[in-house]
Tab-separated table of C-alpha atoms in Angstrom:
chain	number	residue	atom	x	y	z
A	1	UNK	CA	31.165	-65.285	21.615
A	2	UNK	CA	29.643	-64.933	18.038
A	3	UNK	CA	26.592	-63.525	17.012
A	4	UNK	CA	25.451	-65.400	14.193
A	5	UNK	CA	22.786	-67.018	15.472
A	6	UNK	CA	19.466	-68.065	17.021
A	7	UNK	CA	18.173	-64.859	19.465
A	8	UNK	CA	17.898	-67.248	22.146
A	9	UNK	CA	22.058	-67.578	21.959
A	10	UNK	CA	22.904	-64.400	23.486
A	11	UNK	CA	20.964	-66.106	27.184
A	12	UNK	CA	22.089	-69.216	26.232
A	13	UNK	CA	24.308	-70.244	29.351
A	14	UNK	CA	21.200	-69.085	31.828
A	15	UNK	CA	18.483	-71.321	29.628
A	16	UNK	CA	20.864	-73.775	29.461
A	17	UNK	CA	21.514	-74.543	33.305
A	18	UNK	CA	17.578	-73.747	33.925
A	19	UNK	CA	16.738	-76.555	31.540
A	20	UNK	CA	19.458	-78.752	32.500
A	21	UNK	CA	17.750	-78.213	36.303
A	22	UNK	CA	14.617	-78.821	35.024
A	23	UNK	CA	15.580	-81.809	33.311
A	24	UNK	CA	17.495	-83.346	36.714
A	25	UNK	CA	14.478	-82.205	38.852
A	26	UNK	CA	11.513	-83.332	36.625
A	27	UNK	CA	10.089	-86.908	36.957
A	28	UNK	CA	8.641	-88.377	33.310
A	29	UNK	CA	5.048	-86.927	33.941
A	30	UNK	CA	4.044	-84.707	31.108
A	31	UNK	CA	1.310	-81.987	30.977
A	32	UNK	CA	-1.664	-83.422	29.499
A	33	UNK	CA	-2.526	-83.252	25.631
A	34	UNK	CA	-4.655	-85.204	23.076
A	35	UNK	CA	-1.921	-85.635	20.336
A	36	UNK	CA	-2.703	-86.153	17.331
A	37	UNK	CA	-2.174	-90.874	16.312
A	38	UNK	CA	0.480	-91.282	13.822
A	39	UNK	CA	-1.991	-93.295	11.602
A	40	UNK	CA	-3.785	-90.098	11.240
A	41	UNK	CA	-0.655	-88.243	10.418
A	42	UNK	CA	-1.494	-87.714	6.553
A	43	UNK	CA	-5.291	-87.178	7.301
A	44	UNK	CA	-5.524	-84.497	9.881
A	45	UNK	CA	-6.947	-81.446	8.682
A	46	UNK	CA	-8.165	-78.100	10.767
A	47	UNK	CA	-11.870	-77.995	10.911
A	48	UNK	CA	-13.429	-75.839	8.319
A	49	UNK	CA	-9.785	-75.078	5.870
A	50	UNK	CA	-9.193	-78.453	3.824
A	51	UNK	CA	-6.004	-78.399	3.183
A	52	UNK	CA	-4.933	-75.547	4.079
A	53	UNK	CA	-1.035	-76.534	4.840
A	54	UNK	CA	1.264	-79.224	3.403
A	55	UNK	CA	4.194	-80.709	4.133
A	56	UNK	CA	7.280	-79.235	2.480
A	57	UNK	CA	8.962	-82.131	1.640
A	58	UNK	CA	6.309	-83.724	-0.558
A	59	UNK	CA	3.984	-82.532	-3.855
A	60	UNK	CA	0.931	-81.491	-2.872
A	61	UNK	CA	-1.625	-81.751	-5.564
A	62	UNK	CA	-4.283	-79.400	-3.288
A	63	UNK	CA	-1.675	-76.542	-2.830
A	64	UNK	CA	-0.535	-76.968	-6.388
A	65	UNK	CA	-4.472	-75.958	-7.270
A	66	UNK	CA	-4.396	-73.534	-5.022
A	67	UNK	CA	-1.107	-72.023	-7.147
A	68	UNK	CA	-3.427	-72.375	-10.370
A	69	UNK	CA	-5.979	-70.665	-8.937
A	70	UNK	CA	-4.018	-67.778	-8.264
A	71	UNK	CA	-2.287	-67.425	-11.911
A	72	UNK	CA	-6.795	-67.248	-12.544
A	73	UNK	CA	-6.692	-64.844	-9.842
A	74	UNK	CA	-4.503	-62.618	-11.312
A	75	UNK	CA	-5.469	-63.065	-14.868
A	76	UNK	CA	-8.629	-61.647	-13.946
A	77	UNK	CA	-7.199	-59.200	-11.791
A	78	UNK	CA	-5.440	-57.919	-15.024
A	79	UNK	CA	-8.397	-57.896	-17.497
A	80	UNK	CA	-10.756	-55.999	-15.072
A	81	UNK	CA	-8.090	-53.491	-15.594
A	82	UNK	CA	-8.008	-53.727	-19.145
A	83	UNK	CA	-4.201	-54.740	-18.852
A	84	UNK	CA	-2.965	-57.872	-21.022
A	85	UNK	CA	-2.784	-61.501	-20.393
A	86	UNK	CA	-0.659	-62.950	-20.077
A	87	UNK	CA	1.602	-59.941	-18.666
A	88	UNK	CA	4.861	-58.789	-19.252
A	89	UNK	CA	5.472	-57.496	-15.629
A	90	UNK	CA	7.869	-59.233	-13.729
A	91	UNK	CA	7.233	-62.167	-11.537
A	92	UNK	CA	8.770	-60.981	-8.151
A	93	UNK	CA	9.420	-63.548	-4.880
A	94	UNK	CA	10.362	-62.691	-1.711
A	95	UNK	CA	11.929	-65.000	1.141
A	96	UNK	CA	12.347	-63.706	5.013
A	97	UNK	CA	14.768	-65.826	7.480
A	98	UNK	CA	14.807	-66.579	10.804
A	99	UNK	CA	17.097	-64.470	13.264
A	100	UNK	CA	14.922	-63.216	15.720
A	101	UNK	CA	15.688	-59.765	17.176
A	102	UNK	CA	18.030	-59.379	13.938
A	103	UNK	CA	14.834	-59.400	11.935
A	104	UNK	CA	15.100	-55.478	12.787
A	105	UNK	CA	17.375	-55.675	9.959
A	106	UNK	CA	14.617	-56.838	7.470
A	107	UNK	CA	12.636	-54.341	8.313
A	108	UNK	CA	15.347	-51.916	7.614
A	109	UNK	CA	15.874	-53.358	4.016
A	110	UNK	CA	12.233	-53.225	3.538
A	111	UNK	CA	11.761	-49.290	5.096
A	112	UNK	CA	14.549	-48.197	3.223
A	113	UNK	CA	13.784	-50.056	-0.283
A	114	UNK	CA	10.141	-48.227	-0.224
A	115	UNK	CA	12.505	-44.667	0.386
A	116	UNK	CA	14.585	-45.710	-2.629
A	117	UNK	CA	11.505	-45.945	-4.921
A	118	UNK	CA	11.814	-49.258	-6.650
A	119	UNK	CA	10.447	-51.612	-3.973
A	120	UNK	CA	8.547	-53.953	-6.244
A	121	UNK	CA	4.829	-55.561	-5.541
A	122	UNK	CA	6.255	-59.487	-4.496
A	123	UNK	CA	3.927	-62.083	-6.499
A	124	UNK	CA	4.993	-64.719	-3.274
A	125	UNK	CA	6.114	-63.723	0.072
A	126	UNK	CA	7.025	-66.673	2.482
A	127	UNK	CA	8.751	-66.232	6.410
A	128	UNK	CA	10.361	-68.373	9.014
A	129	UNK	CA	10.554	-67.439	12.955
A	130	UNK	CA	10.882	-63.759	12.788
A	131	UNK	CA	10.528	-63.900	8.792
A	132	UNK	CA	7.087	-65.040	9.766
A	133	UNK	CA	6.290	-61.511	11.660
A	134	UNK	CA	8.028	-59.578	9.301
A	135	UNK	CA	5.717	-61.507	6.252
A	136	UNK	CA	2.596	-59.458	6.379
A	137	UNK	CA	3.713	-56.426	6.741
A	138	UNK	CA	5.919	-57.053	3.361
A	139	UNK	CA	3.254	-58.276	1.920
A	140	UNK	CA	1.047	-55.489	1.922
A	141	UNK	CA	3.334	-53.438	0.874
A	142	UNK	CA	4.865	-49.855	1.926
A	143	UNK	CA	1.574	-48.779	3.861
A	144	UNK	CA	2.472	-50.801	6.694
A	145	UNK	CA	6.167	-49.961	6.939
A	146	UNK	CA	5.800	-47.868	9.896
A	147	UNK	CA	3.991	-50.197	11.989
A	148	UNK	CA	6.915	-53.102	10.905
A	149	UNK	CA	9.313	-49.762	11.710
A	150	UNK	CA	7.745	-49.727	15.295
A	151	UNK	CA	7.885	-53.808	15.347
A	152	UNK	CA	11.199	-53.814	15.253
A	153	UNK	CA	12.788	-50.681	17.153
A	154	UNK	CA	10.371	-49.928	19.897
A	155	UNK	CA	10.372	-53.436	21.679
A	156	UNK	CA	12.563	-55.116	24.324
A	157	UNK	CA	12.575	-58.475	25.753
A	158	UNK	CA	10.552	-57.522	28.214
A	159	UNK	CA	7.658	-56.831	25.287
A	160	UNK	CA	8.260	-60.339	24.112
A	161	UNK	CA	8.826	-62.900	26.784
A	162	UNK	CA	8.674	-63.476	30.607
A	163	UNK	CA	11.221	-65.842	31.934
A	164	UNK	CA	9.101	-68.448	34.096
A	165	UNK	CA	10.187	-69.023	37.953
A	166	UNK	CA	12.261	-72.377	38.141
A	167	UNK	CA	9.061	-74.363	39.543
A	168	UNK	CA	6.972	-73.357	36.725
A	169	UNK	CA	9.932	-74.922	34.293
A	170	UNK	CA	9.924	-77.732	36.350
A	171	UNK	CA	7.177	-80.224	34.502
A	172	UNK	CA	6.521	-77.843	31.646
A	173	UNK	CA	7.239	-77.036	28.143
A	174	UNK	CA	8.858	-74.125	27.793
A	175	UNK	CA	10.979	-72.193	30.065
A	176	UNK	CA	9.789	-68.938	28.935
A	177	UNK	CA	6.551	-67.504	28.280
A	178	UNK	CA	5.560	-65.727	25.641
A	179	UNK	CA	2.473	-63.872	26.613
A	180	UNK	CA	3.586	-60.085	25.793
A	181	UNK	CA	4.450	-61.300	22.292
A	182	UNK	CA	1.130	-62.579	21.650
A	183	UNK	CA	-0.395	-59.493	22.846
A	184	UNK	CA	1.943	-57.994	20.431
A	185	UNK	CA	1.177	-60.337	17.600
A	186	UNK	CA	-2.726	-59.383	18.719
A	187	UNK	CA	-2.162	-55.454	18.886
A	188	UNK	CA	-0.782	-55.797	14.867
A	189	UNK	CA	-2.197	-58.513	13.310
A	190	UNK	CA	-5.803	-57.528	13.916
A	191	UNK	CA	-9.266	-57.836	11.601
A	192	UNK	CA	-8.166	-55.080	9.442
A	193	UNK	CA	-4.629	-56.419	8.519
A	194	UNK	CA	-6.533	-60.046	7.762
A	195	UNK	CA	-8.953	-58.043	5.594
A	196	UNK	CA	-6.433	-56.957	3.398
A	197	UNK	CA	-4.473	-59.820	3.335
A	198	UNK	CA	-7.430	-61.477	1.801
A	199	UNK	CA	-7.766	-59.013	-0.616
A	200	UNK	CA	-4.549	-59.557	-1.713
A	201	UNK	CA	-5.073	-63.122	-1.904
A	202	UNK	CA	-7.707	-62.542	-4.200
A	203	UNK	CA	-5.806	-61.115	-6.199
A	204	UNK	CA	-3.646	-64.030	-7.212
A	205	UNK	CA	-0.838	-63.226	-4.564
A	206	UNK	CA	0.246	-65.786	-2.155
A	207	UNK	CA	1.197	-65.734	1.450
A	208	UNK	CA	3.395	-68.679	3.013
A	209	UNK	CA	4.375	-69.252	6.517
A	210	UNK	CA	6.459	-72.036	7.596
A	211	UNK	CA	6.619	-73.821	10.890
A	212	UNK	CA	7.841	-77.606	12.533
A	213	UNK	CA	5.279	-79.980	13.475
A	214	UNK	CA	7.568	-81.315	16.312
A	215	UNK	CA	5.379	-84.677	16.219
A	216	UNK	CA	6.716	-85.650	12.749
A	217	UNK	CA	9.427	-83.557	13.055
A	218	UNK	CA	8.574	-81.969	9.522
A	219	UNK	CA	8.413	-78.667	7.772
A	220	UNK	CA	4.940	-77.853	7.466
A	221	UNK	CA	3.999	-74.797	5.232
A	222	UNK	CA	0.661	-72.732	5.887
A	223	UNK	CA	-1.685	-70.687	2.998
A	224	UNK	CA	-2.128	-67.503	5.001
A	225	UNK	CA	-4.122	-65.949	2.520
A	226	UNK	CA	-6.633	-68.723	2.864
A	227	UNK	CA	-6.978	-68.784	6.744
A	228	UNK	CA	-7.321	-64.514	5.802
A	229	UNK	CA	-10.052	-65.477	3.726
A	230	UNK	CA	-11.808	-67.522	6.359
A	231	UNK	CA	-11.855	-64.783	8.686
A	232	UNK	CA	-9.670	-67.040	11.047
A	233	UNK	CA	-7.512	-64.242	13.102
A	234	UNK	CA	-7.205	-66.998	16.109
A	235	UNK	CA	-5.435	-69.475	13.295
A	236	UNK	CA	-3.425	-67.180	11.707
A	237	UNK	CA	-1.542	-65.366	14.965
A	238	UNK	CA	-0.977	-69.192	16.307
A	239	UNK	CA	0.406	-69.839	12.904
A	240	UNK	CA	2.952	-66.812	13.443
A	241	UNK	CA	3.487	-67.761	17.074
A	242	UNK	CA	4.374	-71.524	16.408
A	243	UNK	CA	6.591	-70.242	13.878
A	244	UNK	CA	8.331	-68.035	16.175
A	245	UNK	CA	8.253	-70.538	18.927
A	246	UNK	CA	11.975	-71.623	19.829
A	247	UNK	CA	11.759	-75.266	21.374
A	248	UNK	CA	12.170	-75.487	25.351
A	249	UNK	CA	12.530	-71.559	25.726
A	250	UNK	CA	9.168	-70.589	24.197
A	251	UNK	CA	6.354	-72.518	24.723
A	252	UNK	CA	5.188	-74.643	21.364
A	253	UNK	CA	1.444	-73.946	20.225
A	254	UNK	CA	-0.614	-77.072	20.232
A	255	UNK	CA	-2.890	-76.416	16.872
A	256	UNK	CA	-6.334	-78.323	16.855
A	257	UNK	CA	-6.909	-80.246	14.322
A	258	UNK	CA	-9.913	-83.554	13.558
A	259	UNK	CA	-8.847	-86.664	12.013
A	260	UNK	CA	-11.278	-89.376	11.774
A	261	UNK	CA	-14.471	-87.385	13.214
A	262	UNK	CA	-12.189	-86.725	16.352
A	263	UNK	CA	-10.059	-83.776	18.093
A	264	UNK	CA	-6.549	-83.855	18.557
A	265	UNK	CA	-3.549	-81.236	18.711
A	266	UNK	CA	-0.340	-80.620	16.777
A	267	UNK	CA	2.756	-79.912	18.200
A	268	UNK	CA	3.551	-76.802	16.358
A	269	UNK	CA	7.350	-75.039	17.052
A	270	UNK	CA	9.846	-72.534	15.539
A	271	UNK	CA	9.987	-73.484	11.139
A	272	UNK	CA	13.698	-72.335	11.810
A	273	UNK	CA	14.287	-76.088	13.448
A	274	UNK	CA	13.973	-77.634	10.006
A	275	UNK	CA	15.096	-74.279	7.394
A	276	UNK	CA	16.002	-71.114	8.110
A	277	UNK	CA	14.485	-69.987	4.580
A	278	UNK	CA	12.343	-71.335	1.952
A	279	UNK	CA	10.641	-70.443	-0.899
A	280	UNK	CA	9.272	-73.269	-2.796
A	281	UNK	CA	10.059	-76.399	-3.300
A	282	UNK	CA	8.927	-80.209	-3.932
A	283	UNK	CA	5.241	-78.792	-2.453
A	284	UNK	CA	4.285	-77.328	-5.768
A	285	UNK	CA	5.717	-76.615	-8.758
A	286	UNK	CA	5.021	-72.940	-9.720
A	287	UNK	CA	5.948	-73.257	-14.078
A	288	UNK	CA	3.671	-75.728	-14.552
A	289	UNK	CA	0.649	-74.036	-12.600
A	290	UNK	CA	1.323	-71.123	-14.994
A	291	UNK	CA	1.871	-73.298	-17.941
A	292	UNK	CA	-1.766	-74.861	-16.687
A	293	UNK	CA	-3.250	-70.884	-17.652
A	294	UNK	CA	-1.188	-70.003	-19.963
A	295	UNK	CA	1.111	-68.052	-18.827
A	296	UNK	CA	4.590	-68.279	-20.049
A	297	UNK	CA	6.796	-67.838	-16.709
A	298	UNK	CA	9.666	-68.387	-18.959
A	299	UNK	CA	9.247	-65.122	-20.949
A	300	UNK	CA	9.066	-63.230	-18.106
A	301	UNK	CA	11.704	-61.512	-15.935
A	302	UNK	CA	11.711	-63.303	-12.583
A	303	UNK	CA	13.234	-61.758	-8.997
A	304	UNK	CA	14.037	-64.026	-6.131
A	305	UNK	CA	14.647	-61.486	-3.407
A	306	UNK	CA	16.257	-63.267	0.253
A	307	UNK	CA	16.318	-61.190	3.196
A	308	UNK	CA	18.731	-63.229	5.516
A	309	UNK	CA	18.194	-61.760	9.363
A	310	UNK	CA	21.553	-62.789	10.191
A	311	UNK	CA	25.644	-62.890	9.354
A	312	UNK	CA	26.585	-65.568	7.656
A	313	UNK	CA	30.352	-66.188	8.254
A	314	UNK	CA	31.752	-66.858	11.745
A	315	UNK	CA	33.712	-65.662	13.819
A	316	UNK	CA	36.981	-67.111	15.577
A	317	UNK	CA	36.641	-67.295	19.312
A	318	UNK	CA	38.208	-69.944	21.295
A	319	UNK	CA	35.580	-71.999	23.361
A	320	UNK	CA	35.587	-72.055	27.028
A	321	UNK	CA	36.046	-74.995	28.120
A	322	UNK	CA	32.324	-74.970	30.155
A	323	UNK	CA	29.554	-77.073	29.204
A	324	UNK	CA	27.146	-73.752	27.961
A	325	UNK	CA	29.874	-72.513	25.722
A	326	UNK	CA	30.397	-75.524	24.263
A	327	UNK	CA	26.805	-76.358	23.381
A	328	UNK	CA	26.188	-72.439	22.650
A	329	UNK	CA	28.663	-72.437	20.164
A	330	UNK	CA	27.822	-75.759	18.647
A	331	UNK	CA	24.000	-75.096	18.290
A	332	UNK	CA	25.194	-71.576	16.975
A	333	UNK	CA	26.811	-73.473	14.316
A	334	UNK	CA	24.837	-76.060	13.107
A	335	UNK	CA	21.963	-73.161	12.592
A	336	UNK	CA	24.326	-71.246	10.522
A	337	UNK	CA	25.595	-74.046	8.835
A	338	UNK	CA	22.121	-74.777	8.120
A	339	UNK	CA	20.605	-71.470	7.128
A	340	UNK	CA	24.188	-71.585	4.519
A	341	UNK	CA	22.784	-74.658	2.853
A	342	UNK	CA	19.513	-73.227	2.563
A	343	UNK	CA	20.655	-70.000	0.572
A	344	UNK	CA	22.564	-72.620	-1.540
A	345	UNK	CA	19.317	-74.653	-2.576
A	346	UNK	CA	17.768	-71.535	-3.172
A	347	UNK	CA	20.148	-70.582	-5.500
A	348	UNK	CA	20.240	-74.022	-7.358
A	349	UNK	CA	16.700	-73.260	-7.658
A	350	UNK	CA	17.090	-69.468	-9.375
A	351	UNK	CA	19.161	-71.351	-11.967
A	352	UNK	CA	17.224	-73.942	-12.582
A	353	UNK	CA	14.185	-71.710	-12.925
A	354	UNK	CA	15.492	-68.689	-14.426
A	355	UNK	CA	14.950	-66.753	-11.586
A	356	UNK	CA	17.386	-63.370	-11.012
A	357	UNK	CA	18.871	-64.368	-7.131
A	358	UNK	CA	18.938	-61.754	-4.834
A	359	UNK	CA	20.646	-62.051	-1.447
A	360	UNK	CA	21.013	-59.568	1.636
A	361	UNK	CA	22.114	-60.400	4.734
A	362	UNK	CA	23.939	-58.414	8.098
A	363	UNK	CA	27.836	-57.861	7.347
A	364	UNK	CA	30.490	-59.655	8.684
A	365	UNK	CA	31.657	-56.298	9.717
A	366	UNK	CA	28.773	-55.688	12.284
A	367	UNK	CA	29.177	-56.114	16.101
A	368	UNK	CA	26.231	-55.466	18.253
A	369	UNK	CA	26.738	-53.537	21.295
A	370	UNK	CA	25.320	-55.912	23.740
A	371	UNK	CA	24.948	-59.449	23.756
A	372	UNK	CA	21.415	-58.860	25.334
A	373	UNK	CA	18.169	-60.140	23.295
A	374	UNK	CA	16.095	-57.546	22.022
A	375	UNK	CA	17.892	-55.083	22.693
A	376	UNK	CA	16.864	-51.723	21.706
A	377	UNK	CA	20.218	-50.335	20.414
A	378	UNK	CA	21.266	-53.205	18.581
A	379	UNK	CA	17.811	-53.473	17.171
A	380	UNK	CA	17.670	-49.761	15.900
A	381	UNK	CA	21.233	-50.197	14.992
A	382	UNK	CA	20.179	-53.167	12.704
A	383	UNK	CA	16.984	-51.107	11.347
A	384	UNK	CA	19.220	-48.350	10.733
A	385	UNK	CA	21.879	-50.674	8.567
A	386	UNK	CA	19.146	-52.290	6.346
A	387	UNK	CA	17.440	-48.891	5.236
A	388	UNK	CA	20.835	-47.567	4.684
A	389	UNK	CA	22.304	-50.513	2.257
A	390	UNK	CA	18.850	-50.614	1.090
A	391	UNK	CA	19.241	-46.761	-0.040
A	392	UNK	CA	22.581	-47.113	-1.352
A	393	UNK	CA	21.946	-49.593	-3.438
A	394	UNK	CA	24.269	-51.812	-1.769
A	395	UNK	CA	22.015	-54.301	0.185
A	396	UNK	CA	22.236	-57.327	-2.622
A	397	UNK	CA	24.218	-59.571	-4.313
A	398	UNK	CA	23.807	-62.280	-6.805
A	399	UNK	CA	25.112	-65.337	-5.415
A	400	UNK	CA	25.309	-67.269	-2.235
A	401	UNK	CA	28.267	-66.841	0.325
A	402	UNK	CA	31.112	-69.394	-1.246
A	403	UNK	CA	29.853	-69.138	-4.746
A	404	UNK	CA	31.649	-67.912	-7.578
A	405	UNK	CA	29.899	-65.901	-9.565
């Protein structure tokens, strides 16, 4: 079977007929929740951070001011260092992908950039799914690339997720649970890493995490830097767990939010379900916040860097004619399919915005060992691959797969 997919394919046939039991078994009793009215849909905010996500698909007027504020941010960064303004440096973005346990390849880009020397500082850093772990840690920079180095090469499923016993499936939401991930999330993401994300923030720089509000079946995008700067560690792990959340094997995280002087919850899932990758988009619009400050963005050299935790070509492999490996193989498709199609508006984008596109992603030419998730082996294997291309120079190219340069 082919590998260029969602972690979750690799178990796919035993979550398939444990869902498909659970399904046949169930009656249409639900576990209790106070979602969130659709007339509210627009309105709901979390208590204490107005606006403090969007929707991806629409402007947002409040997150273009907060993209304004941070051109201020770093204008004044710049002049307390008696450095010019507007600045010559280049404007560097960087975009992580889903791919779950293939994130360890990331990482290895990342790891072995900082060993080539000419890892730049990345103006924007946004993630999906395992692109959402891997965010902070790129975001601050090389002093945390051996804790993303441990991340990604000293886990195992075991350290992420618990499969639940068939009754416990039976009338729930998830059929795994994801308890050792959160204590994960909880053992690396603490009060110091928010501090300095903050910081950072302050600074002008901008930290974006994406996840699927499963309600309105939307991309949703989150300011981390924001719920950094109001001290909200509870927010901003259940931000990177939602967006790591695959729907029906991992439980979704139900975000609180108030709408109308009330409580309710979000359904809050996996950002890979809508995009594999993003950057920015119809949310705000990044020249004119800068042309709001003065600062030409036009006269600048701009970077779009894409780390893309997966292959991106398939594989020929006849389908068995059984109900999981049909279904495996056509979910396995659609997400590369889709995660293709994202890289393409990504480069329509570069053009359009005179951006420098950057792409890595695993080669065709790798086979993993096992077809176990989380495997240790494949996952230092992957590490190994991106620090490698990273330090030969030979991790990027310039154009989307099927493009003509």
């Amino acid at each position: 079977m082919t590998r260029f997919t969602h972690p979750g394919y690799a178990c796919l046939k035993t979550l398939l007929v444990l869902a498909a039991a659970a399904i046949l078994l169930t009656s249409c009793a639900a576990l209790p929740r106070r979602a969130l009215p659709e007339k509210y849909e627009d309105m709901a905010q979390v208590d204490g951070l107005q606006s403090v996500r969007t929707w991806a698909d629409e402007f947002n007027p409040a997150f273009q001011h907060t993209l304004v504020e941070s051109v201020k941010q770093r204008q004044a960064y710049y002049e307390s260092r008696g450095l010019p303004w507007p600045t010559a440096d280049p404007l560097n973005f960087l975009a992580i992908s889903g791919g779950g346990d293939y994130g360890a390849y990331g990482a290895g880009v990342l790891f072995g950039w900082t060993q080539a020397g000419d890892r730049p500082e990345f103006d924007l850093v946004t993630g999906v799914s395992t692109g959402s772990l891997i965010a902070p840690f790129a975001f601050l920079g090389p002093k945390y690339d051996d804790q993303l180095r441990k991340v990604y090469t000293t886990i195992d499923a075991k350290k992420v997720f618990i499969l639940k016993r068939i009754f416990q499936i039976i009338g729930g939401d998830s059929i795994a649970d994801t308890k050792p991930l959160a204590e994960l999330a909880a053992k690396y993401i603490d009060a110091k890493m928010l501090k300095a994300i903050a910081a950072e923030h302050d600074k002008g720089r901008r930290l974006f995490i994406a996840t699927t509000n499963l309600d309105a079946q939307r991309s949703m995008i989150w300011d981390m830097g924001r719920i950094a700067k109001a001290g909200r560690l509870d927010l901003f792990r259940e931000v990177l767990l939602a967006s790591s959340s695959i729907p029906a094997v991992f439980p979704p995280q139900y975000i609180e939010v108030k709408a109308a002087g009330h409580k309710y919850d979000e359904m809050h899932v996996d950002g890979g379900v809508v995009t594999q990758v993003f950057l920015y988009g119809p949310f705000i619009d990044p020249t004119s916040a800068a042309a709001a400050q003065g600062a030409n963005f036009h006269d600048r050299e701009k970077n779009m860097y894409i780390i893309m935790n997966n292959k991106v070509a398939g594989t020929y492999d006849p389908v068995k004619r059984k109900l999981a490996d049909i279904a495996g193989t056509a979910v396995s498709s659609l997400i590369r399919n889709q995660g293709i199609g994202a890289l393409d508006r990504l480069y329509l984008l570069a053009n359009r915005d005179g951006f420098d596109y950057n792409l890595t992603f695993i080669p065709d030419s790798f086979v993993p060992a096992t077809t176990k998730i989380f495997d240790p082996g494949v996952m230092n294997t992957l590490f190994d691959l991106g620090r490698e291309r990273s330090l030969a120079g030979a991790a990027w190219q310039d154009h989307p797969p099927g493009f003509t340069p």
